Short mmCIF file of C-alpha atoms in Angstrom, two decimals:
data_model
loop_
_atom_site.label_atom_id
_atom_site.label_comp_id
_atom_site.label_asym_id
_atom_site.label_seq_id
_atom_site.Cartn_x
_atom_site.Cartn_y
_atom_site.Cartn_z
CA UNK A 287 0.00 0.00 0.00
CA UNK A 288 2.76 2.35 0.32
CA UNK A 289 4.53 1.83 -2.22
CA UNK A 290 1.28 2.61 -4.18
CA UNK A 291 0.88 5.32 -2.78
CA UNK A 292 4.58 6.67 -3.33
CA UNK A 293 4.51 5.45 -6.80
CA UNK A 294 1.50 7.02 -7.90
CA UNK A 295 -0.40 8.77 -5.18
CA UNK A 296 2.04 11.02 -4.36
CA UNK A 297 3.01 12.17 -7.45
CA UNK A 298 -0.50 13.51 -8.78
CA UNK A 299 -0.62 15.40 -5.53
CA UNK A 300 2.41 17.06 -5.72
CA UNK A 301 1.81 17.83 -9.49
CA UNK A 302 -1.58 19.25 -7.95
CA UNK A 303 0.21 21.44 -5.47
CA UNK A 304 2.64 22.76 -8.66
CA UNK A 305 -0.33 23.81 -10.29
CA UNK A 306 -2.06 25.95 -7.43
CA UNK A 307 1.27 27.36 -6.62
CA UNK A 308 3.68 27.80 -9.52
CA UNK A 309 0.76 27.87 -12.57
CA UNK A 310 -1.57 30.25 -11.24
CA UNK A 311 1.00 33.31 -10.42
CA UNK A 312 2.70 32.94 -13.86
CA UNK A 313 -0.66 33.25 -15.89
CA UNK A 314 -0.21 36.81 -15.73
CA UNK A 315 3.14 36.49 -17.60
CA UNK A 316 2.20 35.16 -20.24
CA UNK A 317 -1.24 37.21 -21.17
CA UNK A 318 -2.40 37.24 -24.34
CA UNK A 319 -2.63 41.26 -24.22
CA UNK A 320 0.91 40.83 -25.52
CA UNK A 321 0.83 41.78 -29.07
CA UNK A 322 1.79 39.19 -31.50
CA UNK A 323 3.98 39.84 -33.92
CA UNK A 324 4.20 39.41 -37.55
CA UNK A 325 6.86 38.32 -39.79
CA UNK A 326 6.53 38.37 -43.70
CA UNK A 327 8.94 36.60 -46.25
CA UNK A 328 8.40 39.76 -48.02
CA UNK A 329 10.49 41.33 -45.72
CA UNK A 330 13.33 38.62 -46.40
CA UNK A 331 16.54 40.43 -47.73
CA UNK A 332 18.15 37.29 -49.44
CA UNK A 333 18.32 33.85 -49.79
CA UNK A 334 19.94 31.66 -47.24
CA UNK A 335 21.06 28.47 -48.15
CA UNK A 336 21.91 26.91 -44.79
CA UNK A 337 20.95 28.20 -41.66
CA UNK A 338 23.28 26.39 -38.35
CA UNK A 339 20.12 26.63 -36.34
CA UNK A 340 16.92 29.09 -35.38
CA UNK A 341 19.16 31.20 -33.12
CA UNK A 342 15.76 32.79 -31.67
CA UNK A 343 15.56 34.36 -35.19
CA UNK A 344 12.45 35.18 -36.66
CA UNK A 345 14.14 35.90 -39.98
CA UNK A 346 15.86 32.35 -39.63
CA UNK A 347 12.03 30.33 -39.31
CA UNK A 348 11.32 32.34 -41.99
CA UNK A 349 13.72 31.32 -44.34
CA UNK A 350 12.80 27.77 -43.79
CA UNK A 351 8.82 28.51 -43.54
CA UNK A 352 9.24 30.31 -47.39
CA UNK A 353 11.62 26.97 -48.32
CA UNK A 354 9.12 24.47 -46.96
CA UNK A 355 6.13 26.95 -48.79
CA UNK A 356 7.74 26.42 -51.96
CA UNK A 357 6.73 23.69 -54.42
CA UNK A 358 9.98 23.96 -56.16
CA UNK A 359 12.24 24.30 -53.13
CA UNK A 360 13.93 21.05 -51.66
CA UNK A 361 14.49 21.61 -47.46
CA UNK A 362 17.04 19.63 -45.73
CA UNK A 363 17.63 18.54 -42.08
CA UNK A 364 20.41 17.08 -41.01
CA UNK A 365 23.44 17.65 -38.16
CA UNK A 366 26.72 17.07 -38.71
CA UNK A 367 26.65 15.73 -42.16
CA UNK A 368 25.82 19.39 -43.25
CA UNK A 369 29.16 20.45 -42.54
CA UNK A 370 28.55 23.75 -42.01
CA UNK A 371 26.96 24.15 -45.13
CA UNK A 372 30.22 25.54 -47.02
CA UNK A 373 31.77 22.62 -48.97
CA UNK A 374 30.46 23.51 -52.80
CA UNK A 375 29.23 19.47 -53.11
CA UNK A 376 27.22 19.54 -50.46
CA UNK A 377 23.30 19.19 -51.84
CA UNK A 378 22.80 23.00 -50.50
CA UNK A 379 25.36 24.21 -52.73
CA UNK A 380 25.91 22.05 -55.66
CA UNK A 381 22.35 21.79 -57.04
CA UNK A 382 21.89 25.73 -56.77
CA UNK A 383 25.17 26.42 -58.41
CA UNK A 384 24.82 23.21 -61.22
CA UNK A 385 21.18 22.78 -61.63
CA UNK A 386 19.14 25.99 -60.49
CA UNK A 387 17.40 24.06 -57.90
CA UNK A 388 16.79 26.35 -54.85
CA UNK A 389 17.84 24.52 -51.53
CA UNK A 390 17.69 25.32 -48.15
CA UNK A 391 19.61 23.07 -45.66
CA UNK A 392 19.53 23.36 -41.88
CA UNK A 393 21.27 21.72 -38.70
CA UNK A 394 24.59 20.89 -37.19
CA UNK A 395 25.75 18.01 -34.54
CA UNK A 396 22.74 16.29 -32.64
CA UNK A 397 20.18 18.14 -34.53
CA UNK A 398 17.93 14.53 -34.55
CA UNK A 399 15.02 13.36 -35.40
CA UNK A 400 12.57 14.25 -32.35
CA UNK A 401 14.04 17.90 -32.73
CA UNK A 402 12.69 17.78 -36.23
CA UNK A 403 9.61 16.13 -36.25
CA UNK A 404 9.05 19.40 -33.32
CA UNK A 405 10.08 21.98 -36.11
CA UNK A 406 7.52 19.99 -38.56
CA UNK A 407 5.07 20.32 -36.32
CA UNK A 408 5.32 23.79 -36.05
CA UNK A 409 5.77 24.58 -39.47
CA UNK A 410 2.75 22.08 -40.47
CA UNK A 411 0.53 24.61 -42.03
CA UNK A 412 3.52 25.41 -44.72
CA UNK A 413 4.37 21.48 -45.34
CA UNK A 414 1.40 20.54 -47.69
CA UNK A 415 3.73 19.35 -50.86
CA UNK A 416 6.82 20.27 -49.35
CA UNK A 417 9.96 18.69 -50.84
CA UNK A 418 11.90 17.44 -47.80
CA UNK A 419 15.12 15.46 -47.42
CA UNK A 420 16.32 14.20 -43.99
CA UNK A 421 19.98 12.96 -43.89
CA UNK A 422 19.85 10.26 -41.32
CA UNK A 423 23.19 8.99 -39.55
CA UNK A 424 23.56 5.29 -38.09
CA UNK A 425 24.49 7.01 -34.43
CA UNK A 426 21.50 8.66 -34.15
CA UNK A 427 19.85 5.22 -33.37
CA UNK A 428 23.14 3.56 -31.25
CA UNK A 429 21.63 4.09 -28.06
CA UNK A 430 18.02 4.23 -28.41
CA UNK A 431 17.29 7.68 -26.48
CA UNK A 432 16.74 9.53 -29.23
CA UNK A 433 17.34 13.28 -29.45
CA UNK A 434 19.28 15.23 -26.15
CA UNK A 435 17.90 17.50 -24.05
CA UNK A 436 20.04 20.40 -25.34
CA UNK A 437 19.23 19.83 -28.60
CA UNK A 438 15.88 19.78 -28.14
CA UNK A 439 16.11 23.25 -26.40
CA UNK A 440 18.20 24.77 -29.33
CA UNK A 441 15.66 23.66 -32.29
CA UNK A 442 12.62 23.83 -30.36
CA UNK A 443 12.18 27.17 -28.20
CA UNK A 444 9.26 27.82 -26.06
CA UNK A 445 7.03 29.54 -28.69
CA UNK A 446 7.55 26.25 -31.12
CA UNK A 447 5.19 24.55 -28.02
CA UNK A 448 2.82 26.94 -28.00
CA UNK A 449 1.93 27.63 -31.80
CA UNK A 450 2.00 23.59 -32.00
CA UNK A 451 -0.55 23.57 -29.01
CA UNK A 452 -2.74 25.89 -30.61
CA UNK A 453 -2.84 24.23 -34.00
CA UNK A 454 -6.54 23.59 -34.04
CA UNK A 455 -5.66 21.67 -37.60
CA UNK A 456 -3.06 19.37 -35.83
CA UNK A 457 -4.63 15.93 -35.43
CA UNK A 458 -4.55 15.34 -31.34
CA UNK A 459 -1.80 11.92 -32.09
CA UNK A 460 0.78 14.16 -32.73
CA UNK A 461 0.03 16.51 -29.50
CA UNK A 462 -0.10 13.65 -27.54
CA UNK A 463 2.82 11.80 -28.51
CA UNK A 464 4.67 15.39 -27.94
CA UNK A 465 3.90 15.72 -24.70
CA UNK A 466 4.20 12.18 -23.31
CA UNK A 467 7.87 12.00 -25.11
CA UNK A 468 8.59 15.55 -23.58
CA UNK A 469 7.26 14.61 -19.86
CA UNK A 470 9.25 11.33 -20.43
CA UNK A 471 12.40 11.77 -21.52
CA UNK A 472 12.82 15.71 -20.99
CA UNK A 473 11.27 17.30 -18.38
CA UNK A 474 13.31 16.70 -14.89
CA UNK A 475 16.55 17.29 -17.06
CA UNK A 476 14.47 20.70 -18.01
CA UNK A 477 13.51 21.61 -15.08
CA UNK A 478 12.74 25.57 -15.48
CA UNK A 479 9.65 27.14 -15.21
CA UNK A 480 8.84 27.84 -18.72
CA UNK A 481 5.10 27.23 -18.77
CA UNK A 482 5.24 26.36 -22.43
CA UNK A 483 7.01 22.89 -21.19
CA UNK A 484 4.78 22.84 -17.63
CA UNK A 485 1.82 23.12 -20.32
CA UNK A 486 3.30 19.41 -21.97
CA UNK A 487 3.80 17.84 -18.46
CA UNK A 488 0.15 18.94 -17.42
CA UNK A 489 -1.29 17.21 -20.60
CA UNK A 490 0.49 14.09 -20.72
CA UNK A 491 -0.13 13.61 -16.61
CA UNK A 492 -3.87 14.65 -17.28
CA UNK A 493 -3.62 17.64 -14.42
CA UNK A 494 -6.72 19.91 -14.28
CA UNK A 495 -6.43 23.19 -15.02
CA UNK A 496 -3.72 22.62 -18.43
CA UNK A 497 -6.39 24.35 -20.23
CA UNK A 498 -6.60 27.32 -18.49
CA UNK A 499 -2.63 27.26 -18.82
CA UNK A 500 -3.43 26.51 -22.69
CA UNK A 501 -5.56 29.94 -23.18
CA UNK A 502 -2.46 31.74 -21.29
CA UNK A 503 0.56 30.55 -23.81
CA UNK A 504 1.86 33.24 -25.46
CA UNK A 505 2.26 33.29 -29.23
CA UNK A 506 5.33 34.89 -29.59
CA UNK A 507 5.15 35.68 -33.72
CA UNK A 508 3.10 34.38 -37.30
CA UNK A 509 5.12 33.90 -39.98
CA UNK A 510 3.45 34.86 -43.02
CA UNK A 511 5.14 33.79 -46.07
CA UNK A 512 3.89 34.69 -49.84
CA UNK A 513 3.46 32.45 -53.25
CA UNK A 514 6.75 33.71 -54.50
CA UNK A 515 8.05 30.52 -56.24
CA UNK A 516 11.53 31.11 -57.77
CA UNK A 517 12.57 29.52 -61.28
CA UNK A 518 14.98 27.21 -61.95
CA UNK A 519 17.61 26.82 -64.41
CA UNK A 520 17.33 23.73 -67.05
CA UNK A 521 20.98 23.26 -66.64
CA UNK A 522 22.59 19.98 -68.46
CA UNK A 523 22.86 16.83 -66.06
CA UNK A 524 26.46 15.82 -66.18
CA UNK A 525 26.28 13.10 -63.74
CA UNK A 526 28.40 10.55 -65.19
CA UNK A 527 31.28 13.06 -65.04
CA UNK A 528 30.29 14.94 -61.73
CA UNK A 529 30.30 10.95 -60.51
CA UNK A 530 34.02 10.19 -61.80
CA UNK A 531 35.28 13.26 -60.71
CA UNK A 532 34.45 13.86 -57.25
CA UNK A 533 35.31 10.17 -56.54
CA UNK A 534 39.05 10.74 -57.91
CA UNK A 535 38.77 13.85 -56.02
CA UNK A 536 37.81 12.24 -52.92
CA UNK A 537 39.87 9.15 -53.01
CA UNK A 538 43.23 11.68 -53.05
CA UNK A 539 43.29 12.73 -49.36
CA UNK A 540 42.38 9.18 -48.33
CA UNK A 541 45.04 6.32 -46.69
CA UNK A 542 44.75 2.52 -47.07
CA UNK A 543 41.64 2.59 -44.46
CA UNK A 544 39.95 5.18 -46.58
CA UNK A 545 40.32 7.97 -44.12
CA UNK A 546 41.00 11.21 -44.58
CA UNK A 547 44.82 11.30 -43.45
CA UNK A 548 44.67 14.30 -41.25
CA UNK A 549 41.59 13.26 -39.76
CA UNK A 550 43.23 9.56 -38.87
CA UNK A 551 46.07 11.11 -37.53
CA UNK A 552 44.00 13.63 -34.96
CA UNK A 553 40.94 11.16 -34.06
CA UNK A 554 41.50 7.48 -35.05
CA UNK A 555 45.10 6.47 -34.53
CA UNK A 556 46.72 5.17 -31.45
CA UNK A 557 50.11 6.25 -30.34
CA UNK A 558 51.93 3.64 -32.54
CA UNK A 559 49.63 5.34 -35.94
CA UNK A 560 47.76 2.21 -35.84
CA UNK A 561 44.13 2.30 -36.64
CA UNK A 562 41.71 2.40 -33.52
CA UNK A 563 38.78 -0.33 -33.80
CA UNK A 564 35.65 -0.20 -32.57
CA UNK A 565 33.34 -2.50 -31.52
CA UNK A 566 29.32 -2.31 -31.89
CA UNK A 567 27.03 -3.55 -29.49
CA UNK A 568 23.65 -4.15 -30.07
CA UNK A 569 21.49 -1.83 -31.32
CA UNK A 570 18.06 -1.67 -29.85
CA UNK A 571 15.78 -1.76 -32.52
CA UNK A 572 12.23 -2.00 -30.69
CA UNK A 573 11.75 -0.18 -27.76
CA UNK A 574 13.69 3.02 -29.44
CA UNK A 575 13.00 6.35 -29.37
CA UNK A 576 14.79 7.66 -32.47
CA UNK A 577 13.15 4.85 -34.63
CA UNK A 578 9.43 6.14 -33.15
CA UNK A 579 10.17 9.79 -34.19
CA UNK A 580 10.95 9.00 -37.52
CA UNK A 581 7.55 7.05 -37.55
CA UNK A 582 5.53 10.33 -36.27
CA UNK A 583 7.72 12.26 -39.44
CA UNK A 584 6.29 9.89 -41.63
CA UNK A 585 2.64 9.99 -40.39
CA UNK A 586 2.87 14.03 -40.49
CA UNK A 587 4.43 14.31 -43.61
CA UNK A 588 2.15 11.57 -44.81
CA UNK A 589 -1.09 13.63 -43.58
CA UNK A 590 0.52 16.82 -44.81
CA UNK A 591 1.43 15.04 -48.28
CA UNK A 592 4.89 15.87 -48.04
CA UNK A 593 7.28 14.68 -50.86
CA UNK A 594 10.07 13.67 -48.81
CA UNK A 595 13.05 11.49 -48.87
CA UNK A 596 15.76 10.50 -46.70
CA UNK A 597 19.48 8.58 -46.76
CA UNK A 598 21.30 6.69 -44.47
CA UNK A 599 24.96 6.93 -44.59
CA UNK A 600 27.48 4.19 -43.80
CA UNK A 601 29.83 3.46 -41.82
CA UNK A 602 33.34 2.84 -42.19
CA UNK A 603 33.74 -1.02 -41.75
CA UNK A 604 37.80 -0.35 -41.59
CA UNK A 605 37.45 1.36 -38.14
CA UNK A 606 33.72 0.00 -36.75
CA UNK A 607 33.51 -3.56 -36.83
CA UNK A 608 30.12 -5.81 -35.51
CA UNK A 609 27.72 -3.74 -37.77
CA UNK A 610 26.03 -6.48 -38.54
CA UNK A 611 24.66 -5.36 -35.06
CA UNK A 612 22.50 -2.35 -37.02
CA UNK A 613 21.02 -4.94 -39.51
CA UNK A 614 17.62 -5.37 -37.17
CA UNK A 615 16.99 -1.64 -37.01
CA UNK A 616 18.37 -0.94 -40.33
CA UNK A 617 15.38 -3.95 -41.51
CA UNK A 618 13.06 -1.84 -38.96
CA UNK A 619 13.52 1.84 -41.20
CA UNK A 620 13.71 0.03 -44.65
CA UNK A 621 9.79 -2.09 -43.20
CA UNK A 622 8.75 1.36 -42.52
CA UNK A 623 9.43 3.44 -45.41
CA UNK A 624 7.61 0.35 -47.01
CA UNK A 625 5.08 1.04 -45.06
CA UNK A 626 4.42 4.31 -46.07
CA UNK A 627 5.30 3.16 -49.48
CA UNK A 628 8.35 5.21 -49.37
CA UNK A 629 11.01 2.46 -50.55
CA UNK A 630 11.99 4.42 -53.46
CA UNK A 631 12.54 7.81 -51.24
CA UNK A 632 14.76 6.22 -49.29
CA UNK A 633 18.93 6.05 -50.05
CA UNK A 634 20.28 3.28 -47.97
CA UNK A 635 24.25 3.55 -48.12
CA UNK A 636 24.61 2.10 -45.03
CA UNK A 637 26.67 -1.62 -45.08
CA UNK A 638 28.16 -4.02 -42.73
CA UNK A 639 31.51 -5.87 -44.07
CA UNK A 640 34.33 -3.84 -46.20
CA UNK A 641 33.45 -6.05 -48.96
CA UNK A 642 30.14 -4.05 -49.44
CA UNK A 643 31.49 -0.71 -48.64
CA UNK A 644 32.52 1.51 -51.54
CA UNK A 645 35.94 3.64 -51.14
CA UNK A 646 35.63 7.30 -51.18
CA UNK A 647 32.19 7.78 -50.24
CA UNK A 648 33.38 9.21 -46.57
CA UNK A 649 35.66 11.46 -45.53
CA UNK A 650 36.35 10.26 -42.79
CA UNK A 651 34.31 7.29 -39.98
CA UNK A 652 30.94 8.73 -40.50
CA UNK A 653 30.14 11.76 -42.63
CA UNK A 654 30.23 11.78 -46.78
CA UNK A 655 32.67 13.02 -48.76
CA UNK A 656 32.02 15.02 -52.08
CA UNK A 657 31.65 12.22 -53.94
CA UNK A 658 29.05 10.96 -51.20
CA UNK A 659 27.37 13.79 -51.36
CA UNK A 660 27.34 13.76 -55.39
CA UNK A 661 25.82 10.10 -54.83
CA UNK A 662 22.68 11.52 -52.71
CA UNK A 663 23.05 14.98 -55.14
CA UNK A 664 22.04 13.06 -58.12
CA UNK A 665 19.29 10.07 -56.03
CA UNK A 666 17.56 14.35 -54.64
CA UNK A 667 17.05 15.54 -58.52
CA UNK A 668 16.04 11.91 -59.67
CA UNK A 669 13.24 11.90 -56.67
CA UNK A 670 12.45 15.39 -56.37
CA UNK A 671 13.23 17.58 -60.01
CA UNK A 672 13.55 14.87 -62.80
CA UNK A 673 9.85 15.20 -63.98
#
């Protein structure tokens, strides 16, 4: 009996108590006489091609609201396969600068899949035939958890929550699987007062009184973006060439492991320049978070009929070894972009033995070189511009 009551008792009344003392008083911060802003794409200055994050920037969730708006623009999300967003063959430069095709690419390390589906979610009234392209990475998955906390509070600020909870066109599923994966896996590491997040604990636990905390979030800004759909270029396809070359381009800075020498020297060799080997464990493939947010992107985008894509890069066999490990979540992704009859949107370059693995298309353990990126360059025109 006590332990029933300490389990669960206990904690509904103390969430009780939070409400009476800690809800009530900050009501009154978070009026609605606050006037809500308005930004306008119209007021845009230029077009961005990668953007490292939001960086509490209206102009910045503009820039991707006008991308997403755009039937002819592609969007991409990634994190540290973006690179910054400099190299000229990554997809956010090359297909501008070789093919006309406006792109817009955004994220940098950790920026994962639970941190997207969020910004989807908030963008969802712009997504309706979006062209969309998530770059997935094999460690995203590794330990199950799914997106970190900090990551989660750099690509989803307060305001994100409370334009998402007011969404009166947002099917409840997607509300509901917000909140229970927020008061699950983020809210004692965030423990602030930030009533947008309170608001998410209160719904997921059921609390009375969340919707009287509901009618007191505080929209901070509407985006308004206009039908200003850019042209694009019918450039000649050289992809045979673009192929060939960046491969002999790539293989050049690359030892006998296929790793980019400097890199090998700083992060992969021991003291004696021998290669470092690592070992996989398993890879939870059921009970994981990252695998269930990409299945609530594919039911939004889905609803929103989104025409989206995504790759998986590889590995590098030479320096992981066990991948075979990934092979029941890498079955898990491939049975659910068959599921949502996605098999030919989806790039799978990830393999398990060296036999498979095709030199060049890293730069290093984990993130593509040119020539990998000319690989997904040419799969993102075939799916998304080749009509």
């Amino acid at each position: 009996m006590k332990k029933l009551v300490w389990l669960h008792l206990f904690p509904l009344v103390l969430a009780l108590i939070t409400v009476g003392v800690f809800y009530e008083p900050l009501l009154s911060l978070y009026g609605l006489e606050k006037k809500t802003e308005i930004f306008s794409s119209d007021d845009l200055k230029q077009e961005k091609r990668f953007l490292k994050n939001y960086n509490q920037s209206a102009e910045n969730e503009i820039q991707v609201a006008r991308s997403l708006a755009r039937k002819n623009q592609l969007t991409i999300f990634g994190s540290s396969e973006l690179a910054g967003g400099e190299r000229p063959g990554l997809a956010n430069n090359f297909l501008p600068d070789s093919l006309g095709i406006p792109v817009l690419a955004i994220g940098h390390g950790y920026h994962e899949l639970f941190a997207i589906y969020c910004e989807l979610l908030y963008f969802r009234r712009f997504l309706p035939q979006s062209k969309i392209h998530i770059v997935l990475s094999p460690g995203w998955f590794e330990d199950g958890k799914g997106t970190l906390p900090q990551s989660f509070l750099e690509y989803v600020p307060p305001h994100f929550i409370s334009h998402v909870v007011n969404d009166t066109l947002l099917p409840a599923h997607h509300l509901k699987y917000l909140a229970k994966s927020y008061d699950e896996n983020y809210s004692t590491e965030l423990s602030g007062k930030r009533l947008e997040y309170k608001y998410l604990e209160a719904y997921n636990r059921n609390i009375p009184s969340n919707s009287e905390v509901k009618k007191s979030l505080f929209l901070k800004h509407h985006l308004m973006v206009s039908d200003d759909g850019i042209g694009m270029a019918n450039s000649e396809k050289k992809w045979k060439k673009w192929l060939s070359d960046s491969k002999l381009n790539s293989l050049k800075s690359l030892n006998d492991f296929f790793i980019d020498s400097s890199y090998f020297k700083k992060y992969v060799s021991d003291q004696k320049g021998d290669l470092k080997l690592i070992s996989v464990g398993e890879i939870p493939h059921k009970n994981n978070s990252e695998l269930a947010d990409l299945k609530k992107i594919l039911e939004l985008t889905k609803e929103q009929n989104c025409d989206i894509s995504f790759v998986m890069q590889p590995l590098n066999p030479y320096h992981y070894y066990h991948l075979n490990n990934y092979q029941p979540l890498m079955d898990s992704i491939e049975g659910l972009m068959a599921e949502f009859e996605l098999t030919e949107n989806y790039l799978n370059l990830f393999v398990t033995t060296k036999e498979e693995y095709e030199p060049g298309i890293l730069t290093d353990v984990m993130h593509f070189s040119d020539y990998g990126w000319m690989k997904v360059n040419q799969f993102l025109y075939e799916r998304h511009f080749n009509n």
